[in-house]
Each structure stands twice: as C-alpha cells, then as structure tokens.
Short mmCIF file of C-alpha atoms and ligand atoms in Angstrom, two decimals:
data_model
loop_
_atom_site.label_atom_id
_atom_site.label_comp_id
_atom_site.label_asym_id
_atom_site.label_seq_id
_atom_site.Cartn_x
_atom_site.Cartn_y
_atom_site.Cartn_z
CA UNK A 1 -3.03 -28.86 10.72
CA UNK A 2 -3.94 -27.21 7.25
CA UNK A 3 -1.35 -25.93 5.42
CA UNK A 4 -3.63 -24.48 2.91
CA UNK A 5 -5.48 -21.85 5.39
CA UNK A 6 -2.14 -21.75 6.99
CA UNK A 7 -0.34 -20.39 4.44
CA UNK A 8 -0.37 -16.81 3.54
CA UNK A 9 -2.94 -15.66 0.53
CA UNK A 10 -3.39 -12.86 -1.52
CA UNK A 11 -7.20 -11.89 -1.62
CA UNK A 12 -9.29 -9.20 -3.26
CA UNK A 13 -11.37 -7.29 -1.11
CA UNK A 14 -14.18 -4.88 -0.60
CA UNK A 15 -13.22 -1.08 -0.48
CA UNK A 16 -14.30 -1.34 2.78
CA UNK A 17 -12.30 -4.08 4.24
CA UNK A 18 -9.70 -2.36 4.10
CA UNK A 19 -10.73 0.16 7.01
CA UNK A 20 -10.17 -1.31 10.35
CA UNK A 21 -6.51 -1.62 8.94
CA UNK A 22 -6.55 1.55 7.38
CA UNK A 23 -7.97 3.24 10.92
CA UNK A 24 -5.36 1.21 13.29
CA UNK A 25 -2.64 1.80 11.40
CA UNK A 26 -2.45 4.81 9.08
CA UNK A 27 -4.61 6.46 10.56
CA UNK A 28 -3.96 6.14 14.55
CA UNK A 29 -1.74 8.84 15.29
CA UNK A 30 -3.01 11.45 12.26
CA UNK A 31 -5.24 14.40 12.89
CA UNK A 32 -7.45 13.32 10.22
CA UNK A 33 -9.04 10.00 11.12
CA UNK A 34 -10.45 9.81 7.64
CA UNK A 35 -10.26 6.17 6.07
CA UNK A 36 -12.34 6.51 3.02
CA UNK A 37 -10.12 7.87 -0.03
CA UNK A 38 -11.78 8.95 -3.13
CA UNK A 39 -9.46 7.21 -5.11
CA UNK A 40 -11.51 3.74 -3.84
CA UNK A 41 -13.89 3.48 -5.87
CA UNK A 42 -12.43 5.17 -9.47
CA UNK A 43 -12.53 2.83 -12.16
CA UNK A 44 -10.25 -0.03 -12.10
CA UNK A 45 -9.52 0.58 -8.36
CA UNK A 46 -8.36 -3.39 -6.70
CA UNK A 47 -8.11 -3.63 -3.06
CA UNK A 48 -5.81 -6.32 -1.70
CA UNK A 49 -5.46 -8.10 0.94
CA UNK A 50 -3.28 -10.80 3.08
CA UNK A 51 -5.36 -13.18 5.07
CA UNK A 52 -2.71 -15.32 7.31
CA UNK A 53 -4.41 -18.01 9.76
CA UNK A 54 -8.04 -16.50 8.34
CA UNK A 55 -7.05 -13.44 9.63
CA UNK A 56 -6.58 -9.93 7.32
CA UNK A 57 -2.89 -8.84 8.27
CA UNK A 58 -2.17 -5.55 5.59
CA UNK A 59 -4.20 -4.42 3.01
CA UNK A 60 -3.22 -2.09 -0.19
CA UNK A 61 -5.30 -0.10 -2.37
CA UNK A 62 -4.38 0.06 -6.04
CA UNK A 63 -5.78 2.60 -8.30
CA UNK A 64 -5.43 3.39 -11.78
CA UNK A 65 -3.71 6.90 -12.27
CA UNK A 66 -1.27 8.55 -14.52
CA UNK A 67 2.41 9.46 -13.71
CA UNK A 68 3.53 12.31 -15.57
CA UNK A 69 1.21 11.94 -18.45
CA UNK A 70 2.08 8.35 -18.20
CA UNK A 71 -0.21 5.40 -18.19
CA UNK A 72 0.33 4.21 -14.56
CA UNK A 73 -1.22 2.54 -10.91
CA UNK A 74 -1.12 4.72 -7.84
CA UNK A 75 -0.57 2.13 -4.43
CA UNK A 76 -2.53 3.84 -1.99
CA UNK A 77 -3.23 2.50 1.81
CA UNK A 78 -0.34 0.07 2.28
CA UNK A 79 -0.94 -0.98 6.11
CA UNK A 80 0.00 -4.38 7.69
CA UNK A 81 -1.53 -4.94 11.06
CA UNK A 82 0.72 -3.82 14.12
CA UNK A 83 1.16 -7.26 15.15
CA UNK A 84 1.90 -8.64 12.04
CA UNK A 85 4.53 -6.39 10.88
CA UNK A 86 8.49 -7.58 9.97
CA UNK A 87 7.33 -11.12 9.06
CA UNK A 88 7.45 -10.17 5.50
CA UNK A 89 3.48 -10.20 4.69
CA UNK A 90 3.80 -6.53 3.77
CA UNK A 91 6.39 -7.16 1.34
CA UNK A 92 5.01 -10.30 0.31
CA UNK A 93 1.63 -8.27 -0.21
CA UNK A 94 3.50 -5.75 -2.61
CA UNK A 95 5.25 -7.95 -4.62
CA UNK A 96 2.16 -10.24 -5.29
CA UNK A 97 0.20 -6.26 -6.05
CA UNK A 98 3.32 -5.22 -8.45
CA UNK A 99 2.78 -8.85 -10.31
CA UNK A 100 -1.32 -8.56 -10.72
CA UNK A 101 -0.67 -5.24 -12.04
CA UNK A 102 2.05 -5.68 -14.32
CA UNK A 103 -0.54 -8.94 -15.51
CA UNK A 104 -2.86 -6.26 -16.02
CA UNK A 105 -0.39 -4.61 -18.31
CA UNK A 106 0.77 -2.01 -15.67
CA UNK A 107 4.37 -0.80 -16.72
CA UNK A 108 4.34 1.90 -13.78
CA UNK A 109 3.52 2.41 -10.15
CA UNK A 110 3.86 5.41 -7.99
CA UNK A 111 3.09 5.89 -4.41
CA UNK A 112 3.23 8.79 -1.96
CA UNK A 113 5.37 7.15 0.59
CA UNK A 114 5.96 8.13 4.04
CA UNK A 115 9.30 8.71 5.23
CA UNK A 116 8.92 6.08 8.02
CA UNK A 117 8.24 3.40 5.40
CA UNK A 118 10.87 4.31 2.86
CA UNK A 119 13.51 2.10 3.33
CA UNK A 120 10.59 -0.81 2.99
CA UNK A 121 9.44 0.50 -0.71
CA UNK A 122 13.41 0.94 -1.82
CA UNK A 123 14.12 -2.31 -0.95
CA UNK A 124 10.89 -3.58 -3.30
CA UNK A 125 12.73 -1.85 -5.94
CA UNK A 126 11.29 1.70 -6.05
CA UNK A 127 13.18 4.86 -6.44
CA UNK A 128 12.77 8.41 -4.88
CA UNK A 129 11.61 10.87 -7.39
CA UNK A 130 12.05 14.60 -6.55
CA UNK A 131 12.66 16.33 -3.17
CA UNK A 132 10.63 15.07 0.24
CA UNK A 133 7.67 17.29 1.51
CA UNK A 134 4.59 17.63 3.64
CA UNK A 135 1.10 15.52 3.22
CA UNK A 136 -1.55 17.73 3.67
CA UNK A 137 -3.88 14.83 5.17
CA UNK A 138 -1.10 13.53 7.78
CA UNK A 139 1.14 16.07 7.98
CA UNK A 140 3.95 13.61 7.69
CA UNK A 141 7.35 13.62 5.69
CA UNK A 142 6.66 12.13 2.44
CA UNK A 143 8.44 11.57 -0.80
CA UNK A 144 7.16 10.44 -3.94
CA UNK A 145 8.80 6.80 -5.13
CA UNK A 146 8.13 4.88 -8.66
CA UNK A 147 8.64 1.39 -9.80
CA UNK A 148 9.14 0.18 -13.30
CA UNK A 149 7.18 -3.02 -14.08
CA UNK A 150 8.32 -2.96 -18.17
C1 LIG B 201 5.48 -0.32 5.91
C2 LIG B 201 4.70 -1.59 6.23
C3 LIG B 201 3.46 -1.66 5.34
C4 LIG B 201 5.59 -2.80 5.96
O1 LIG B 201 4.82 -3.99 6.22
P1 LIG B 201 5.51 -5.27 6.91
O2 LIG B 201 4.52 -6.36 6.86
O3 LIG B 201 6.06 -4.90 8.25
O4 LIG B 201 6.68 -5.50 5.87
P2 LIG B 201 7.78 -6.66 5.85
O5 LIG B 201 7.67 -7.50 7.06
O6 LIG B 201 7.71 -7.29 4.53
O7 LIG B 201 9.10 -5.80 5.90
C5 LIG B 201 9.35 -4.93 7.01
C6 LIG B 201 10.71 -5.24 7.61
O8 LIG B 201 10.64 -6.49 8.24
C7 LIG B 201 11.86 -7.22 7.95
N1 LIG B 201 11.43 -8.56 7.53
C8 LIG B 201 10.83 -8.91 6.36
N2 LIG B 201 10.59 -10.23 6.34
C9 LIG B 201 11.01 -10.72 7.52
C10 LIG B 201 11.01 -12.00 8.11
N3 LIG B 201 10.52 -13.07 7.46
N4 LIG B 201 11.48 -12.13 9.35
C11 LIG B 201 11.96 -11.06 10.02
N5 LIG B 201 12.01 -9.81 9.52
C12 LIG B 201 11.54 -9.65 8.29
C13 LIG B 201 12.58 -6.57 6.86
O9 LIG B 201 13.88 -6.26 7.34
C14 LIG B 201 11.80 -5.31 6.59
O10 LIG B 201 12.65 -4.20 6.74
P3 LIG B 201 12.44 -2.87 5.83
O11 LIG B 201 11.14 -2.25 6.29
O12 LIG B 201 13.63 -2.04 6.13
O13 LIG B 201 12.36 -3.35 4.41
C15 LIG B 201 4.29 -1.66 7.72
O14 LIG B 201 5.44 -1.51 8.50
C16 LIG B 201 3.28 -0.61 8.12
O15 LIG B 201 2.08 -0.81 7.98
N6 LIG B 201 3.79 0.53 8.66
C17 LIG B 201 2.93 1.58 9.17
C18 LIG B 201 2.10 2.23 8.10
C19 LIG B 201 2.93 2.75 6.96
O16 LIG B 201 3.88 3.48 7.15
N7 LIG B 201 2.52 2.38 5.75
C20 LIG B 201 3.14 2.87 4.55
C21 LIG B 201 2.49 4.15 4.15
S1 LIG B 201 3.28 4.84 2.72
#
C-alpha cells in the first residue's frame, strides 16, 4: 500500500471544487442552496482542500478581508464531508490554512462561525468576539470568532 496517497494532503483548489462540499454540507438543510460566494474570486482568495485516499474530504475558502480596519483573512466555507467528519481532517485542514496564511504574512483571521461548529473553532484557538446573532443567508445562530497568527 502507498503511504504517500494514503496520507492526508493539503491541496489548492479551484473555486469551484469546493461546491459539491459546499452543497452537501453547508448548504443541505438552508433555504438558500446558493454555493457560489462573491468573496471566491476577490483578489488573493485560496481555496483549500483535504484529499484523503484521492478523495476531497472538507474544503475552506480563504479570502483576504479586513477586521476592524485591520489587515486580515476571512475563512469562509469550512465543510468536511459527512462521512469524514471527527477524524480530525477538519482540524487538520485549519491548522495547515492558519499556517499558509500566517506564511503569507497574515497576523489575523476572522470567520462567521455557526453556533453548531463553535466549540470546533475555540478549540483551534479562536475567540468569540461580540454577542451571537442571525445569518441572513442560513438563518442560523452565528457568532463572530478571531484568531491571532502574530
Ligand atoms: C465543523 C467541521 C468543519 C469540523 O470538521 P471535522 O473534520 O469533523 O473536524 P475534526 O474531526 O477535526 O474535529 C471535530 C471533532 O472530532 C473530534 N476528533 C478530532 N480528531 C479526532 C480523531 N482523530 N478521532 C476521533 N475524534 C476526533 C474532536 O473531538 C472534534 O471535536 P470538536 O468539534 O468539539 O472540536 C465539520 O463538522 C462540518 O463540516 N460541520 C458542518 C458544517 C459546519 O458547521 N461548518 C462550519 C461552518 S462555520
């Protein structure tokens, strides 16, 4: 057997890779069904991936955008793959993001994180900023979380 293909790998990918994902998972039990975000294709946007056994498990969209004034990278899209989830490739997916970006000279990301997946982003060493509230797109509990990279 080959360890190499085997073994987890971070990947860039297309904007539009990241869709099927986006659509199963995000996107399954939301009114809106829309899986195209603006945001994709600003300047500097990097979609990333986690191919395990050839096979895309989660995908993350990170885009360059201010925090507070702040220089800063908005993660957008974080999905692993029903199937795949609790084995650690989401995590594994944002650490490896958080250390491209901070190689990139990234000192800040921010997310708009649902409530569901909170506990996952505090233990990655975000924080809650501010009270929790409503996305307009999902209608889900959100709050807004940031991570230092300096
Ligand atoms: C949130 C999400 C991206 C996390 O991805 P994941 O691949 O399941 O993440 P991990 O496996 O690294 O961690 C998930 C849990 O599995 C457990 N876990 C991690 N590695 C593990 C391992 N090797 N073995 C067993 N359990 C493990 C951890 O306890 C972790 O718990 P936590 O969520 O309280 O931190 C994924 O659950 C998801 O796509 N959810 C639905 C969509 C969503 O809410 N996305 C976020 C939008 S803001």
């Amino acid at each position: 057997m080959n360890d190499a293909v085997r073994d987890p790998a971070i990947i860039e990918l297309a904007a539009e890779q990241t869709h099927p994902l986006r659509l199963a998972v995000l996107r399954f039990d939301t009114v809106t069904k829309d899986v195209v975000f603006p945001e994709d294709t600003w300047p500097g946007a990097r979609h990333l991936g986690m191919l395990v056994d050839n096979e895309l498990v989660a995908v993350s969209t990170w885009v360059p955008r201010p925090h507070h004034d702040q220089p800063a990278v908005q993660l957008r899209g974080m999905a692993t793959s029903r199937a795949a989830q609790g084995h650690g490739h989401g995590g594994a997916l944002l650490e490896g993001g958080c250390e491209r970006m901070a190689a990139a000279g990234t000192t800040l990301v921010w997310a708009r994180a649902r409530d569901a997946a909170l506990e996952f982003y505090l233990r990655h060493g975000f924080e809650v900023e501010g009270d929790g509230f409503i996305d307009q797109n999902t209608q889900l509990p959100h709050h807004l979380i940031v991570r230092s990279l300096a």
